[in-house]
XYZ file of C-alpha atoms in Angstrom:
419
model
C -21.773 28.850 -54.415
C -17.469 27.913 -54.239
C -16.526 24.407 -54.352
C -15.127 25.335 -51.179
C -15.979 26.275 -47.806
C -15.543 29.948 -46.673
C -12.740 28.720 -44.499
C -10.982 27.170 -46.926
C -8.906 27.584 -50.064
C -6.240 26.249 -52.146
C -2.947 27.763 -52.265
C -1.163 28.762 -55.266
C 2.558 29.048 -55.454
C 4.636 30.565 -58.582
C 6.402 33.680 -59.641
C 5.684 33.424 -62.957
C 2.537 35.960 -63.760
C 1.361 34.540 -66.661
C 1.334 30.687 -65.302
C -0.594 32.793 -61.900
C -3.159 34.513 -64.293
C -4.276 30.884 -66.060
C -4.581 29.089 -62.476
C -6.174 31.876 -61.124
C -8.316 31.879 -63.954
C -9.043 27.784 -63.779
C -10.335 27.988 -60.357
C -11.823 31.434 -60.614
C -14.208 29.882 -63.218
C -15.140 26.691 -61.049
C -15.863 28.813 -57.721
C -12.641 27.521 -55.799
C -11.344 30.100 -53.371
C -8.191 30.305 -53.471
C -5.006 32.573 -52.651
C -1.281 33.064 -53.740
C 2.312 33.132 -52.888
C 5.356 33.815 -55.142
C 8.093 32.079 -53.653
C 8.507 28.882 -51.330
C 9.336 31.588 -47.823
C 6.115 32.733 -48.091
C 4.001 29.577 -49.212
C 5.325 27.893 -46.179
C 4.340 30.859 -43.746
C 1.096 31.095 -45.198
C 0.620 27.521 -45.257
C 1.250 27.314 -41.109
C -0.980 30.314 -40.341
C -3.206 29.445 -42.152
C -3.960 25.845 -43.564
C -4.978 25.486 -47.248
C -7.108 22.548 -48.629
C -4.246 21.815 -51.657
C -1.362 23.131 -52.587
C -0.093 24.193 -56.446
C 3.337 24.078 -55.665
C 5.650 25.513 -58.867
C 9.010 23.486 -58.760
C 11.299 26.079 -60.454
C 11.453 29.250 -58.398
C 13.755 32.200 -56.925
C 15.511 31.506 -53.206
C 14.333 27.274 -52.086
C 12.702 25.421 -55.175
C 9.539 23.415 -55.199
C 11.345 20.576 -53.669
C 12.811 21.991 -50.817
C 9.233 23.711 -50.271
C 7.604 20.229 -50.878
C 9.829 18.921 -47.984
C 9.746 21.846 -45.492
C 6.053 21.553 -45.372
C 5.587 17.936 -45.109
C 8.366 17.906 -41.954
C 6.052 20.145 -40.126
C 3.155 17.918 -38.313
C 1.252 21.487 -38.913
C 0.895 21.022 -42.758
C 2.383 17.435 -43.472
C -0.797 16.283 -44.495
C -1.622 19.027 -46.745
C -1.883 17.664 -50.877
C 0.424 19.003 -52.839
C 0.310 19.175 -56.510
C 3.576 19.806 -58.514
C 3.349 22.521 -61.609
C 6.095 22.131 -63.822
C 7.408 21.661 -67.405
C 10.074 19.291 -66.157
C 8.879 15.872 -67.632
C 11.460 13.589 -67.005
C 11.091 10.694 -64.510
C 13.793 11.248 -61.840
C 11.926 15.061 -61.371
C 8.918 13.322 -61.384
C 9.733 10.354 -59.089
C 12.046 12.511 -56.512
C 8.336 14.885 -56.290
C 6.604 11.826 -55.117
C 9.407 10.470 -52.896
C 8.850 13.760 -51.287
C 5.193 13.434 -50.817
C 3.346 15.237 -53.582
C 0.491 13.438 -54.972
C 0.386 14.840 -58.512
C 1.781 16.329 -61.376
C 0.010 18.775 -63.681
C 2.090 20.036 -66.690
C 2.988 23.341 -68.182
C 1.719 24.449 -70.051
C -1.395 24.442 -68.801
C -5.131 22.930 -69.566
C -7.265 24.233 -68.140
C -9.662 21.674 -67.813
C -6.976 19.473 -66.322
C -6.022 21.276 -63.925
C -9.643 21.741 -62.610
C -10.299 17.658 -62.791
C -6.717 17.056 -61.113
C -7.995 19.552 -58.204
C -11.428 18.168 -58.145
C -9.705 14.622 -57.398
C -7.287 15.032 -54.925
C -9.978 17.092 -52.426
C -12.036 14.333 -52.883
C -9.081 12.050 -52.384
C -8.373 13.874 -49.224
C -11.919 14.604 -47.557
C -12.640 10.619 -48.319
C -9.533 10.171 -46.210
C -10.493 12.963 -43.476
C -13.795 10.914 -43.571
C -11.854 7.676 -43.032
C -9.712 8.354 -40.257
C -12.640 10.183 -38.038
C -14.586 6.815 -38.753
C -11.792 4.674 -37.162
C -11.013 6.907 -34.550
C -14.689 7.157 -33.493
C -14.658 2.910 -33.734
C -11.643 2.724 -32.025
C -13.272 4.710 -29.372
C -16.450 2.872 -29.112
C -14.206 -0.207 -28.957
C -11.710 1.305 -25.920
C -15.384 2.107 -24.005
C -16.242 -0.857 -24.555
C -13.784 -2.266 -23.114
C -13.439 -0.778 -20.480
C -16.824 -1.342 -19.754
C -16.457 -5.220 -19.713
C -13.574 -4.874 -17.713
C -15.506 -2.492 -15.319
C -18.017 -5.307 -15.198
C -15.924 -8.281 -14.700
C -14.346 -6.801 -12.084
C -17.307 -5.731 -10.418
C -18.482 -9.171 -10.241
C -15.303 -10.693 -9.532
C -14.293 -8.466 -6.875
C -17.771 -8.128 -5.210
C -17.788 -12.355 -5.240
C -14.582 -12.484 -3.661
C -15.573 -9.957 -1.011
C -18.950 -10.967 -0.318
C -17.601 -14.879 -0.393
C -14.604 -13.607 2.381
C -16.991 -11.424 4.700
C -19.123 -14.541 4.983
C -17.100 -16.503 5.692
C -15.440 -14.107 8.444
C -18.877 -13.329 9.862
C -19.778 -16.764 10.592
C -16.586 -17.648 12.924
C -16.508 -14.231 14.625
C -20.611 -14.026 15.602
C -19.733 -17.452 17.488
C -16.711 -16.030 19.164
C -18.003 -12.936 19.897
C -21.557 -14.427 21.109
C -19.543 -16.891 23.723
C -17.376 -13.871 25.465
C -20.139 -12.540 27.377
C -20.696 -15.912 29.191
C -17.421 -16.765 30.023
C -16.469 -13.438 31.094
C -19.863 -14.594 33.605
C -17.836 -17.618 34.432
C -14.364 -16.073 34.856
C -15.980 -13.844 37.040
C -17.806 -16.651 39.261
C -14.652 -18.562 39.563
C -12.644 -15.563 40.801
C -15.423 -14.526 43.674
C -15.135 -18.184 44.307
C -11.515 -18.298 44.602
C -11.889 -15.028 46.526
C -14.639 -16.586 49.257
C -12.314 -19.416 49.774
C -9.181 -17.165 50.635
C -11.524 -15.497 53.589
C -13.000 -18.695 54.524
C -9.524 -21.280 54.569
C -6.992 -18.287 55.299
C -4.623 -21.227 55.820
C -4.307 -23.385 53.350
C -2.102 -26.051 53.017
C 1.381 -26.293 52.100
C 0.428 -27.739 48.974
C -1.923 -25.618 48.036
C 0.062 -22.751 49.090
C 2.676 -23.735 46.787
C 0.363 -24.204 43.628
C -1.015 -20.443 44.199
C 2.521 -19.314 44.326
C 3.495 -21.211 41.295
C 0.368 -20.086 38.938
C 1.101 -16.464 40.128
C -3.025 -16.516 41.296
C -3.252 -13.607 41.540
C -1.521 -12.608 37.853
C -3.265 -14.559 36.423
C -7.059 -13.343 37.804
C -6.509 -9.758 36.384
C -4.648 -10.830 33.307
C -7.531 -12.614 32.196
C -9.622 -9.866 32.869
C -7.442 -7.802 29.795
C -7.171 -10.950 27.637
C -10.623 -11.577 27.610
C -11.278 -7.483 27.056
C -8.373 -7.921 23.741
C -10.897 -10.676 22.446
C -13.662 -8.212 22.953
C -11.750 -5.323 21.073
C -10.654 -7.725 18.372
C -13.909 -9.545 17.373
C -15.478 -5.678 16.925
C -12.699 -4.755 15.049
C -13.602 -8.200 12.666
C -17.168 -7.221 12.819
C -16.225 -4.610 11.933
C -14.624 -5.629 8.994
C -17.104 -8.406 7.977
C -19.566 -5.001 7.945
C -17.588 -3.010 5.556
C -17.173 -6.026 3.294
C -20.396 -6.320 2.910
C -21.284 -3.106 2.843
C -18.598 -1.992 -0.092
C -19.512 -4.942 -2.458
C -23.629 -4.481 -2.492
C -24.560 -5.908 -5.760
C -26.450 -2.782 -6.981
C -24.671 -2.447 -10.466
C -28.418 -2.395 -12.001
C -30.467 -0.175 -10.054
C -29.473 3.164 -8.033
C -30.820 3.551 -4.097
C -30.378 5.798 -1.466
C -27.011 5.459 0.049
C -24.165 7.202 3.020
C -21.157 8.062 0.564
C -19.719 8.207 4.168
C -19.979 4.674 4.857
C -18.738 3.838 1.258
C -15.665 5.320 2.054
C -15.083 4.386 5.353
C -15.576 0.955 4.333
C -13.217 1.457 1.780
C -10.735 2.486 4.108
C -11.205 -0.574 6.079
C -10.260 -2.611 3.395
C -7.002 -0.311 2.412
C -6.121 -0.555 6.496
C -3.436 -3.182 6.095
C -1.498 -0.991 3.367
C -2.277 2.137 5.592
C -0.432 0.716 8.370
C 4.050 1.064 8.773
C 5.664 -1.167 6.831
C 9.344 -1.917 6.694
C 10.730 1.445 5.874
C 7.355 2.791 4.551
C 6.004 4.849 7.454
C 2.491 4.561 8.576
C 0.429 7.216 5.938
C -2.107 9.576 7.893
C -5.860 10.283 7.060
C -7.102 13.012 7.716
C -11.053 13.235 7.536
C -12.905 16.208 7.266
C -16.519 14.965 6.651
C -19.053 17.344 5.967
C -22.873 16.630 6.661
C -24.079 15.202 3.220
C -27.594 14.080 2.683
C -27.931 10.010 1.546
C -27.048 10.245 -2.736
C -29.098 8.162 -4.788
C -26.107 6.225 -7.019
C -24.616 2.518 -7.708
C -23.261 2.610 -4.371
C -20.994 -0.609 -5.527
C -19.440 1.644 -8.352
C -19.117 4.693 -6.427
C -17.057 2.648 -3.908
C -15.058 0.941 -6.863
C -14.377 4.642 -7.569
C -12.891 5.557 -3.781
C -10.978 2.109 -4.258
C -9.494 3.055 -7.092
C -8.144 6.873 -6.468
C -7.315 5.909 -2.532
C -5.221 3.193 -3.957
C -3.153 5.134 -6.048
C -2.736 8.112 -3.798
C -1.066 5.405 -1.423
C 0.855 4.640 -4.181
C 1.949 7.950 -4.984
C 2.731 8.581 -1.342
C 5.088 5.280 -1.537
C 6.835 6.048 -4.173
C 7.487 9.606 -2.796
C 8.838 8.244 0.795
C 11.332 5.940 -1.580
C 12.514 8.858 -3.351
C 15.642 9.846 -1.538
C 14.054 14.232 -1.575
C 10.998 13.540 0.195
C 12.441 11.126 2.033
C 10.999 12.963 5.573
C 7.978 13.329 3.980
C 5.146 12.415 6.503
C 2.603 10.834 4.285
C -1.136 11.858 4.927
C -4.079 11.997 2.600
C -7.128 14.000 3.659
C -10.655 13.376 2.775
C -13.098 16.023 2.363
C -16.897 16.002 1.708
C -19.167 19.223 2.057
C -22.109 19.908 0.049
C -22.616 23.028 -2.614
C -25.889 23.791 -4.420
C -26.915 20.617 -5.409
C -23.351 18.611 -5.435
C -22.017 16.359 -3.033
C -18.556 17.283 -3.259
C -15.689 14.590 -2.467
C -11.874 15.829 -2.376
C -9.425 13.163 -1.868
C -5.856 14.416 -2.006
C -2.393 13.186 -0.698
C 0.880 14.925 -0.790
C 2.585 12.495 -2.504
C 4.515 13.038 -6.144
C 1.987 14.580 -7.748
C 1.981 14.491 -11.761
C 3.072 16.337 -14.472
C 1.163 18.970 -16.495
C 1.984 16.759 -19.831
C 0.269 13.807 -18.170
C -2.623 15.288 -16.475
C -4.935 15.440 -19.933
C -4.344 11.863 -20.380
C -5.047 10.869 -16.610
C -8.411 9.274 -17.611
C -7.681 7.621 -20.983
C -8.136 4.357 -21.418
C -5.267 1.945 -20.846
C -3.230 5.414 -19.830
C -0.845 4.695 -16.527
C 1.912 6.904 -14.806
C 3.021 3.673 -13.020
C 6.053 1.387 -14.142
C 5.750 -1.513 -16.053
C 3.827 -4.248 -14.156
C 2.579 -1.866 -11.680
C -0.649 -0.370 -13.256
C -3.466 -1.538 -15.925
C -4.038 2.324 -16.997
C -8.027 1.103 -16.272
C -8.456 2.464 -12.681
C -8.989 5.942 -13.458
C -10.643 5.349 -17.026
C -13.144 3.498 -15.623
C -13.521 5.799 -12.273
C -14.478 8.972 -14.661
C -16.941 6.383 -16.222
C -18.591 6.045 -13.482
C -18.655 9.172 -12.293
C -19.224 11.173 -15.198
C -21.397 8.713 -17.533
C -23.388 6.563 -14.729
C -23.910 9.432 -12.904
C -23.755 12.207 -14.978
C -21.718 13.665 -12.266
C -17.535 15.394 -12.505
C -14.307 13.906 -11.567
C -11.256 16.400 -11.804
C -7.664 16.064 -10.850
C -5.801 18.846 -9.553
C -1.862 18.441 -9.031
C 1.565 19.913 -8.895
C 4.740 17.748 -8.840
C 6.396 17.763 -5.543
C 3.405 18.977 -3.787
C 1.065 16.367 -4.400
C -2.485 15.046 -6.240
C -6.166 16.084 -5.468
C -9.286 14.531 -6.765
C -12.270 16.253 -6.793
C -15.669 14.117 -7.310
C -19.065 16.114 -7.750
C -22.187 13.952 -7.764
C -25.638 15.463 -8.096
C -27.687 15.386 -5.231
């Protein structure tokens, strides 16, 4: 068997035959596969099509030398880390020290040994599949250590943010259940005092002067119906707290250990309940519209907490992409809306959540759910959202989040959970 694989091979480049038919030879006689160009043109075509292991890189030849060759190939990201050995009878130390400066890692002189060339070869692939070996250890550490991360920071915030909400909707429950428990009885009373008031207008049609003059100045009979609508606004506005208190609770359910049987519907309309106040018109940020197009999905066994820290996440940033389109002066009658849609296909729930905001560049859409990755501005984003939304999607539930998008048009997420 070669010292090498079948896919790869070590380049030789020189026009000389004789100095081609003793390196030939030399690796020939060790197994190395190997191939052969004759001038620095070629050696640097071949070497892009088709990248060699090492290079034996002549220095004196026809048309660019073995310098300009050298420094061709190591401009090009395609074969800058390719070895490359200089071949010359040029001893002196300025040809010797301008090769290095241009990135070869040997020497090997003419004429040539062959048992030194074979033990130079033999040291620089080891040389470079130890530092192959290297790098693809700290990049697969320095991904452990980014998922890691991001999976204490998924945690923290879990815990802090499902504190904080529990802690508020408790404390918002309490107050409201006592208002909202004393309207019925004094909407009783309200109503006793007005048949009252009522009786004694048919039974004193003539009241005194002074009593005449206190109806007139309360406005009697204003005041009877108005507090007819007040006390209906309290009605309307303790429900809309309960409301509230209700999706509070519901969207921070500590259930980060243990999956049940849960509405996705109810996850997200809680969610919404909690995005309401950035929802609403603000200043010269028009209300944004959303659109809801529920489908009828069974209940999904998941970590309903995480799955809602998921609809938090990509409904918060389509409202920021739909801000920062209404302050771009070209979209600026843009009528923001983002649309929710659930159905169910096979065995996936299916969740699209899309706006018609920005949208985002081609470039940027591969790195959408990297770790620490953000489109935002400086200050604006933590590049964790979405890194830790396709963690919980696609490792905790072994599930698919995709983003589809087109600049101008605007951003769709797609989230597929098995049933």
């Amino acid at each position: 068997m070669g010292k090498t694989a079948n896919n790869e091979f070590i380049l030789i480049v020189d026009d000389n035959p004789t100095n081609l038919s003793v390196l030939c030879e030399a690796l020939n006689s060790e197994g190395f596969r190997f191939r052969v160009a004759v001038d620095g043109e070629t050696a640097i075509a071949q070497a892009e099509r088709n990248q060699p292991e090492l290079i034996l890189l002549d220095v004196q030849m026809p048309g660019i030398d073995g310098f300009e060759t050298c420094r061709r190939l190591k401009a090009n990201p395609v074969t800058q880390n390719i070895p490359i050995i200089f071949t010359t009878a040029l001893a002196d130390t300025e040809s010797k020290t301008k090769g290095f400066s241009l990135g070869a890692v040997d020497y090997i002189p003419k004429p040539f040994a062959q048992e030194e060339v074979i033990a130079r070869v033999r040291v620089h692939l080891q040389l470079k599949q130890l530092t192959e070996s290297l790098e693809q250890q700290v990049s697969d550490r320095t991904k452990a250590l980014q998922q890691a991360q991001v999976q204490l920071v998924q945690q923290e915030k879990l815990s802090t943010l499902g504190e904080l909400i529990a802690g508020i909707g408790h404390e918002i429950n309490n107050p409201i259940n006592f208002i909202s428990s004393n309207i019925p009885p004094l909407q009783e009373y309200i109503a006793g005092i007005t048949k009252l008031l009522l009786l004694y207008e048919q039974e004193y049609p003539n009241p005194t002067t002074k009593i005449t003059n206190a109806i007139k100045d309360l406005e009697l009979n204003f005041v009877l119906e108005d507090m007819v609508k007040i006390l209906r606004s309290l009605e309307v506005g303790s429900e809309r707290i309960q409301n509230l208190s209700n999706s509070l609770r519901s969207f921070c359910r500590s259930d980060t250990d243990i999956k049940i049987s849960a509405d996705l519907h109810q996850g997200l309309d809680s969610t919404l309940m909690i995005l309401q106040h950035r929802l609403k018109a603000n200043g010269d940020l028009p209300a944004i519209e959303v659109i809801k197009s529920y489908g009828v999905l069974p209940e999904i066994n998941c970590y309903i907490g995480q799955m809602n820290q998921v609809f938090m996440n990509i409904l918060a940033n389509a409202i920021d992409a739909l801000d920062e389109a209404i302050m771009q002066s070209k979209m600026s009658n843009l009528i923001p809306q983002i649309k929710i849609t659930t159905e169910i296909d096979s065995e996936l729930v299916i969740i699209r959540i899309g706006d018609n905001g920005i949208g985002i560049p081609e470039r940027l859409k591969q790195h959408l759910f990297e770790p620490l990755f953000t489109t935002k501005t400086v200050g604006k984003g933590t590049g964790l959202g979405l890194s830790i939304a396709y963690q919980i999607v696609v490792e905790k539930h072994k599930g698919v989040l995709d983003v589809d998008s087109q600049p101008g048009v605007g951003t769709e997420f797609i989230i597929k959970i098995p049933t």
